[in-house]
Amino acid sequence: MSRRPESSGLLEGMEISPMSELGRTLTIPRKPVAMEPIIEIYPVSSNSDDDSSRQNKPPEYRGAGDFPQSMNGNPWLPGFWRQFPLKGISSLLGCVACIIASVVILVVSDGQPTSSWSLSPTVYLAFLISGTNMLARYTFNEGVKIAWWYRALRGSSVRDLRDHWSHADGFWSALFSGRRFNLVALGSIAVTVMVIDQPLIQRSSSVISIKTTSPTNVTINIAREIPWGFTGVQNGRSDAVQVMTQPMIAAFNDHNSQNAIVQSGTSCSDNCTGYVEAGGLAARCNTTSGPIEYSWLGNQVGAFSYSPFNVNFSVIAAAAPSYPNGTFGTPAQLVMKVGYTNNSVNTNCAGVRTETTCYLASSTIRYPINITGDVIQIGDTVNQGTVQSFQPAPPMANVGTDIENDQAPWTLGGLFIAANNLFASNATYNIGITISDTMDLPDTLSNQFLDFPPLDLSNANSSYMLVSPHACISNWTDPTMYILSQLNEIAFRVSLYASSFPYRDTGAPSDPQVVTMQQVRTINVFRSDYRFLIASTVITMVSVVLITPMFLGWWELGRRVTLNPIEIAKAFDAPSLNGPGSNAPLSQLGKSMGGRGLKYGEVEGFVAGSETKRQLKLTNSVEVSAPRAGEVYI
């Protein structure tokens, strides 16, 4: 066994004599720094028992770096699966999974009500996109380790290795790398630019309001017909002299005031459209039309007042009883007569006159309605409503109903009074009575349906230029459909008041109606904008793809590598890290050298001619003093 001569500390027995400001030489004793002896051990073969026992005896180690390779070495184990970067590839796949999850959330949430999601899709997207970016950054960091060591393994320069590290450490270094551009710079730019996917993916989901239609059952408490004798009472010998009952007056006043038709407890949460059966008036009408000359009629008598527009009503009592079936033969009816003139010409005061006679019978009508909350609106009853059945005449037990008799109750009597008050009309032409023919419009309806030219005040600069209707040249439109619609609206209101009144002769009210209606709801739903989704997905996927090449060559590495300064210093053969094998992983370096004291600072040495050399090093803390301001270090 040979032994290397032990050496003392470098400063032992030496003095440094710097010059003072006054030119005097100062002798400063320096404390020797002891160097740890280095022992080399070589096995020697021997046939003697003593030599054999010495050969098998564990050697004694004195220096920190005095470790045999057989005890400190780590095998170099390259291979595809052996060095497979599981963490890096897993985080890479995690990025792809987050991207797929973001796409799924946007596709699934598109058109879904906001109430069906406890958290909005944007919250999930925020988590996923943050996870994507964090995983991408982790993937990049793992790839940088492999790229740096693979570059060193294949042969490189200090500048090239520095560029690999600096491009990974900062975006600006990668962006302005110029001719030193490499895969690490590409990955650094990609993982930095990738953050713009956050505002894009956030904008890909928004909330809008839409209308949805679905069937729903709605409960409406309304009578299917107007009860016998419910609306009017004859007040005298003539059936034309009647008064309204209390519920009829309430319905009449509601109509005149245009009060909302309110029905609570319908179970319609938003807007429902459908049909409901209620009492109403079924009309059977006859119409005749022909030319007329009002001036000729006036000439026959010398002076004449004739109505070019008129509406009047009358009532017909129930017919005599039909004893075989115990009921009246014919139910009571209302009669409405309408006459109006159009296509008028001034010559001979001529025009076309149309006359319509309608018989209105109490019936069950299927009304088109719209319910918004608790408010009912009646649709176009004339064109969309249908007659379900006609109400029969009262039985013999109610022989006093709907007959011409003082104090007799009438089923349609109140509607007759309402019609006369609201719609009776009589416009007149006065021909030959005064110097010129005149016209009277004494009521609402004759003015309402006057077919007048559109209002134009552009050329009217005085009241004498305002247009007004004149006799013989005025025209009207047909009020029949309007009157029938208004009367049925009143009948609908009466049916609501009659919901708790006995149905016919059963002694009990009819059950509430449960009808199926189409419910139109305004709901908030999520809307996915796939333009932003596509843009975000493309940016993220491209960034992930650009990071991937940094993993190339992992199969040529023989251990798990990091960019930890300790591991890199070990690779550069730093004296402070003498000890474990050169292929030791970072975990082993930490265990074997974790207790060593290190310090960065000034270390002095000597060159030829006893010149002092000062350097800054990270080395044994015993040999280091603090750096001095202004000192030049080499």
PDB file of C-alpha atoms in Angstrom, residues 307-421:
ATOM      1  CA  SER A 307    -129.804  55.882 -41.115  1.00  0.00           C
ATOM      2  CA  PRO A 308    -126.702  54.925 -43.123  1.00  0.00           C
ATOM      3  CA  PHE A 309    -125.287  53.152 -40.023  1.00  0.00           C
ATOM      4  CA  ASN A 310    -127.297  51.540 -37.264  1.00  0.00           C
ATOM      5  CA  VAL A 311    -127.111  48.766 -34.646  1.00  0.00           C
ATOM      6  CA  ASN A 312    -129.973  47.643 -32.397  1.00  0.00           C
ATOM      7  CA  PHE A 313    -130.736  44.723 -30.101  1.00  0.00           C
ATOM      8  CA  SER A 314    -133.842  42.881 -28.941  1.00  0.00           C
ATOM      9  CA  VAL A 315    -134.568  39.816 -26.829  1.00  0.00           C
ATOM     10  CA  ILE A 316    -136.690  36.758 -27.558  1.00  0.00           C
ATOM     11  CA  ALA A 317    -138.155  34.873 -24.628  1.00  0.00           C
ATOM     12  CA  ALA A 318    -138.070  31.116 -24.373  1.00  0.00           C
ATOM     13  CA  ALA A 319    -140.773  29.405 -26.424  1.00  0.00           C
ATOM     14  CA  ALA A 320    -143.761  27.631 -24.934  1.00  0.00           C
ATOM     15  CA  PRO A 321    -142.982  24.501 -22.959  1.00  0.00           C
ATOM     16  CA  SER A 322    -142.527  21.232 -24.751  1.00  0.00           C
ATOM     17  CA  TYR A 323    -144.297  18.902 -22.387  1.00  0.00           C
ATOM     18  CA  PRO A 324    -143.042  15.589 -23.805  1.00  0.00           C
ATOM     19  CA  ASN A 325    -139.476  16.251 -22.633  1.00  0.00           C
ATOM     20  CA  GLY A 326    -140.306  18.652 -19.840  1.00  0.00           C
ATOM     21  CA  THR A 327    -138.344  21.636 -21.202  1.00  0.00           C
ATOM     22  CA  PHE A 328    -139.015  24.802 -23.097  1.00  0.00           C
ATOM     23  CA  GLY A 329    -139.086  24.283 -26.813  1.00  0.00           C
ATOM     24  CA  THR A 330    -136.561  27.032 -27.676  1.00  0.00           C
ATOM     25  CA  PRO A 331    -134.125  28.836 -25.332  1.00  0.00           C
ATOM     26  CA  ALA A 332    -134.198  32.614 -25.054  1.00  0.00           C
ATOM     27  CA  GLN A 333    -132.066  34.494 -27.574  1.00  0.00           C
ATOM     28  CA  LEU A 334    -130.709  37.935 -28.334  1.00  0.00           C
ATOM     29  CA  VAL A 335    -131.244  39.482 -31.748  1.00  0.00           C
ATOM     30  CA  MET A 336    -128.685  41.902 -33.166  1.00  0.00           C
ATOM     31  CA  LYS A 337    -129.349  43.887 -36.348  1.00  0.00           C
ATOM     32  CA  VAL A 338    -126.542  45.769 -38.043  1.00  0.00           C
ATOM     33  CA  GLY A 339    -126.711  48.051 -41.078  1.00  0.00           C
ATOM     34  CA  TYR A 340    -123.905  50.084 -42.628  1.00  0.00           C
ATOM     35  CA  THR A 341    -123.124  51.884 -45.871  1.00  0.00           C
ATOM     36  CA  ASN A 342    -119.933  51.963 -47.928  1.00  0.00           C
ATOM     37  CA  ASN A 343    -118.832  52.810 -51.482  1.00  0.00           C
ATOM     38  CA  SER A 344    -120.731  56.078 -51.137  1.00  0.00           C
ATOM     39  CA  VAL A 345    -120.818  58.655 -53.931  1.00  0.00           C
ATOM     40  CA  ASN A 346    -122.120  62.185 -53.695  1.00  0.00           C
ATOM     41  CA  THR A 347    -124.257  61.790 -56.786  1.00  0.00           C
ATOM     42  CA  ASN A 348    -127.796  61.034 -55.607  1.00  0.00           C
ATOM     43  CA  CYS A 349    -126.323  60.258 -52.160  1.00  0.00           C
ATOM     44  CA  ALA A 350    -125.852  56.684 -53.311  1.00  0.00           C
ATOM     45  CA  GLY A 351    -123.859  53.755 -51.914  1.00  0.00           C
ATOM     46  CA  VAL A 352    -123.976  50.080 -50.994  1.00  0.00           C
ATOM     47  CA  ARG A 353    -125.900  49.111 -47.886  1.00  0.00           C
ATOM     48  CA  THR A 354    -125.240  45.883 -45.984  1.00  0.00           C
ATOM     49  CA  GLU A 355    -127.634  44.521 -43.376  1.00  0.00           C
ATOM     50  CA  THR A 356    -126.864  41.659 -40.996  1.00  0.00           C
ATOM     51  CA  THR A 357    -129.199  39.942 -38.550  1.00  0.00           C
ATOM     52  CA  CYS A 358    -127.643  37.711 -35.887  1.00  0.00           C
ATOM     53  CA  TYR A 359    -129.380  35.420 -33.408  1.00  0.00           C
ATOM     54  CA  LEU A 360    -127.252  35.012 -30.284  1.00  0.00           C
ATOM     55  CA  ALA A 361    -127.800  31.928 -28.133  1.00  0.00           C
ATOM     56  CA  SER A 362    -126.293  30.995 -24.777  1.00  0.00           C
ATOM     57  CA  SER A 363    -123.655  28.311 -25.334  1.00  0.00           C
ATOM     58  CA  THR A 364    -120.353  26.845 -24.218  1.00  0.00           C
ATOM     59  CA  ILE A 365    -117.476  28.330 -26.188  1.00  0.00           C
ATOM     60  CA  ARG A 366    -113.874  27.170 -26.314  1.00  0.00           C
ATOM     61  CA  TYR A 367    -112.012  30.433 -25.802  1.00  0.00           C
ATOM     62  CA  PRO A 368    -108.414  30.999 -26.905  1.00  0.00           C
ATOM     63  CA  ILE A 369    -106.646  32.512 -23.918  1.00  0.00           C
ATOM     64  CA  ASN A 370    -103.221  33.590 -22.779  1.00  0.00           C
ATOM     65  CA  ILE A 371    -102.239  33.510 -19.105  1.00  0.00           C
ATOM     66  CA  THR A 372     -99.378  35.592 -17.774  1.00  0.00           C
ATOM     67  CA  GLY A 373     -98.948  34.941 -14.093  1.00  0.00           C
ATOM     68  CA  ASP A 374    -102.515  35.284 -12.781  1.00  0.00           C
ATOM     69  CA  VAL A 375    -103.801  37.517 -15.595  1.00  0.00           C
ATOM     70  CA  ILE A 376    -105.915  36.055 -18.409  1.00  0.00           C
ATOM     71  CA  GLN A 377    -106.108  37.643 -21.829  1.00  0.00           C
ATOM     72  CA  ILE A 378    -108.759  36.470 -24.296  1.00  0.00           C
ATOM     73  CA  GLY A 379    -107.640  35.872 -27.864  1.00  0.00           C
ATOM     74  CA  ASP A 380    -109.546  36.177 -31.146  1.00  0.00           C
ATOM     75  CA  THR A 381    -112.795  34.525 -30.113  1.00  0.00           C
ATOM     76  CA  VAL A 382    -114.573  35.142 -33.427  1.00  0.00           C
ATOM     77  CA  ASN A 383    -111.945  33.441 -35.623  1.00  0.00           C
ATOM     78  CA  GLN A 384    -110.275  31.028 -33.187  1.00  0.00           C
ATOM     79  CA  GLY A 385    -113.043  30.233 -30.713  1.00  0.00           C
ATOM     80  CA  THR A 386    -115.351  27.275 -31.320  1.00  0.00           C
ATOM     81  CA  VAL A 387    -118.837  26.488 -30.069  1.00  0.00           C
ATOM     82  CA  GLN A 388    -118.752  23.334 -27.970  1.00  0.00           C
ATOM     83  CA  SER A 389    -122.467  23.067 -27.157  1.00  0.00           C
ATOM     84  CA  PHE A 390    -125.661  25.086 -26.916  1.00  0.00           C
ATOM     85  CA  GLN A 391    -127.274  25.642 -23.564  1.00  0.00           C
ATOM     86  CA  PRO A 392    -130.706  24.013 -23.384  1.00  0.00           C
ATOM     87  CA  ALA A 393    -133.797  25.862 -22.227  1.00  0.00           C
ATOM     88  CA  PRO A 394    -134.544  25.733 -18.496  1.00  0.00           C
ATOM     89  CA  PRO A 395    -136.586  22.728 -17.347  1.00  0.00           C
ATOM     90  CA  MET A 396    -140.182  22.971 -16.181  1.00  0.00           C
ATOM     91  CA  ALA A 397    -138.984  23.449 -12.614  1.00  0.00           C
ATOM     92  CA  ASN A 398    -137.651  26.835 -13.741  1.00  0.00           C
ATOM     93  CA  VAL A 399    -140.660  27.743 -15.813  1.00  0.00           C
ATOM     94  CA  GLY A 400    -140.422  31.352 -14.649  1.00  0.00           C
ATOM     95  CA  THR A 401    -136.960  31.838 -16.191  1.00  0.00           C
ATOM     96  CA  ASP A 402    -136.426  33.534 -19.561  1.00  0.00           C
ATOM     97  CA  ILE A 403    -140.099  34.306 -20.096  1.00  0.00           C
ATOM     98  CA  GLU A 404    -141.819  37.632 -20.537  1.00  0.00           C
ATOM     99  CA  ASN A 405    -143.026  38.192 -17.018  1.00  0.00           C
ATOM    100  CA  ASP A 406    -142.494  40.839 -14.361  1.00  0.00           C
ATOM    101  CA  GLN A 407    -139.528  39.972 -12.081  1.00  0.00           C
ATOM    102  CA  ALA A 408    -138.637  36.958 -14.229  1.00  0.00           C
ATOM    103  CA  PRO A 409    -134.909  36.069 -14.127  1.00  0.00           C
ATOM    104  CA  TRP A 410    -133.156  36.043 -17.503  1.00  0.00           C
ATOM    105  CA  THR A 411    -130.074  34.128 -18.591  1.00  0.00           C
ATOM    106  CA  LEU A 412    -129.086  36.710 -21.221  1.00  0.00           C
ATOM    107  CA  GLY A 413    -131.037  39.703 -19.945  1.00  0.00           C
ATOM    108  CA  GLY A 414    -127.997  41.409 -18.472  1.00  0.00           C
ATOM    109  CA  LEU A 415    -126.044  40.939 -21.712  1.00  0.00           C
ATOM    110  CA  PHE A 416    -128.989  42.481 -23.577  1.00  0.00           C
ATOM    111  CA  ILE A 417    -128.807  45.586 -21.356  1.00  0.00           C
ATOM    112  CA  ALA A 418    -125.000  45.739 -21.764  1.00  0.00           C
ATOM    113  CA  ALA A 419    -125.261  45.453 -25.555  1.00  0.00           C
ATOM    114  CA  ASN A 420    -127.806  48.263 -25.755  1.00  0.00           C
ATOM    115  CA  ASN A 421    -125.691  50.512 -23.550  1.00  0.00           C
TER     116      ASN A 421
END
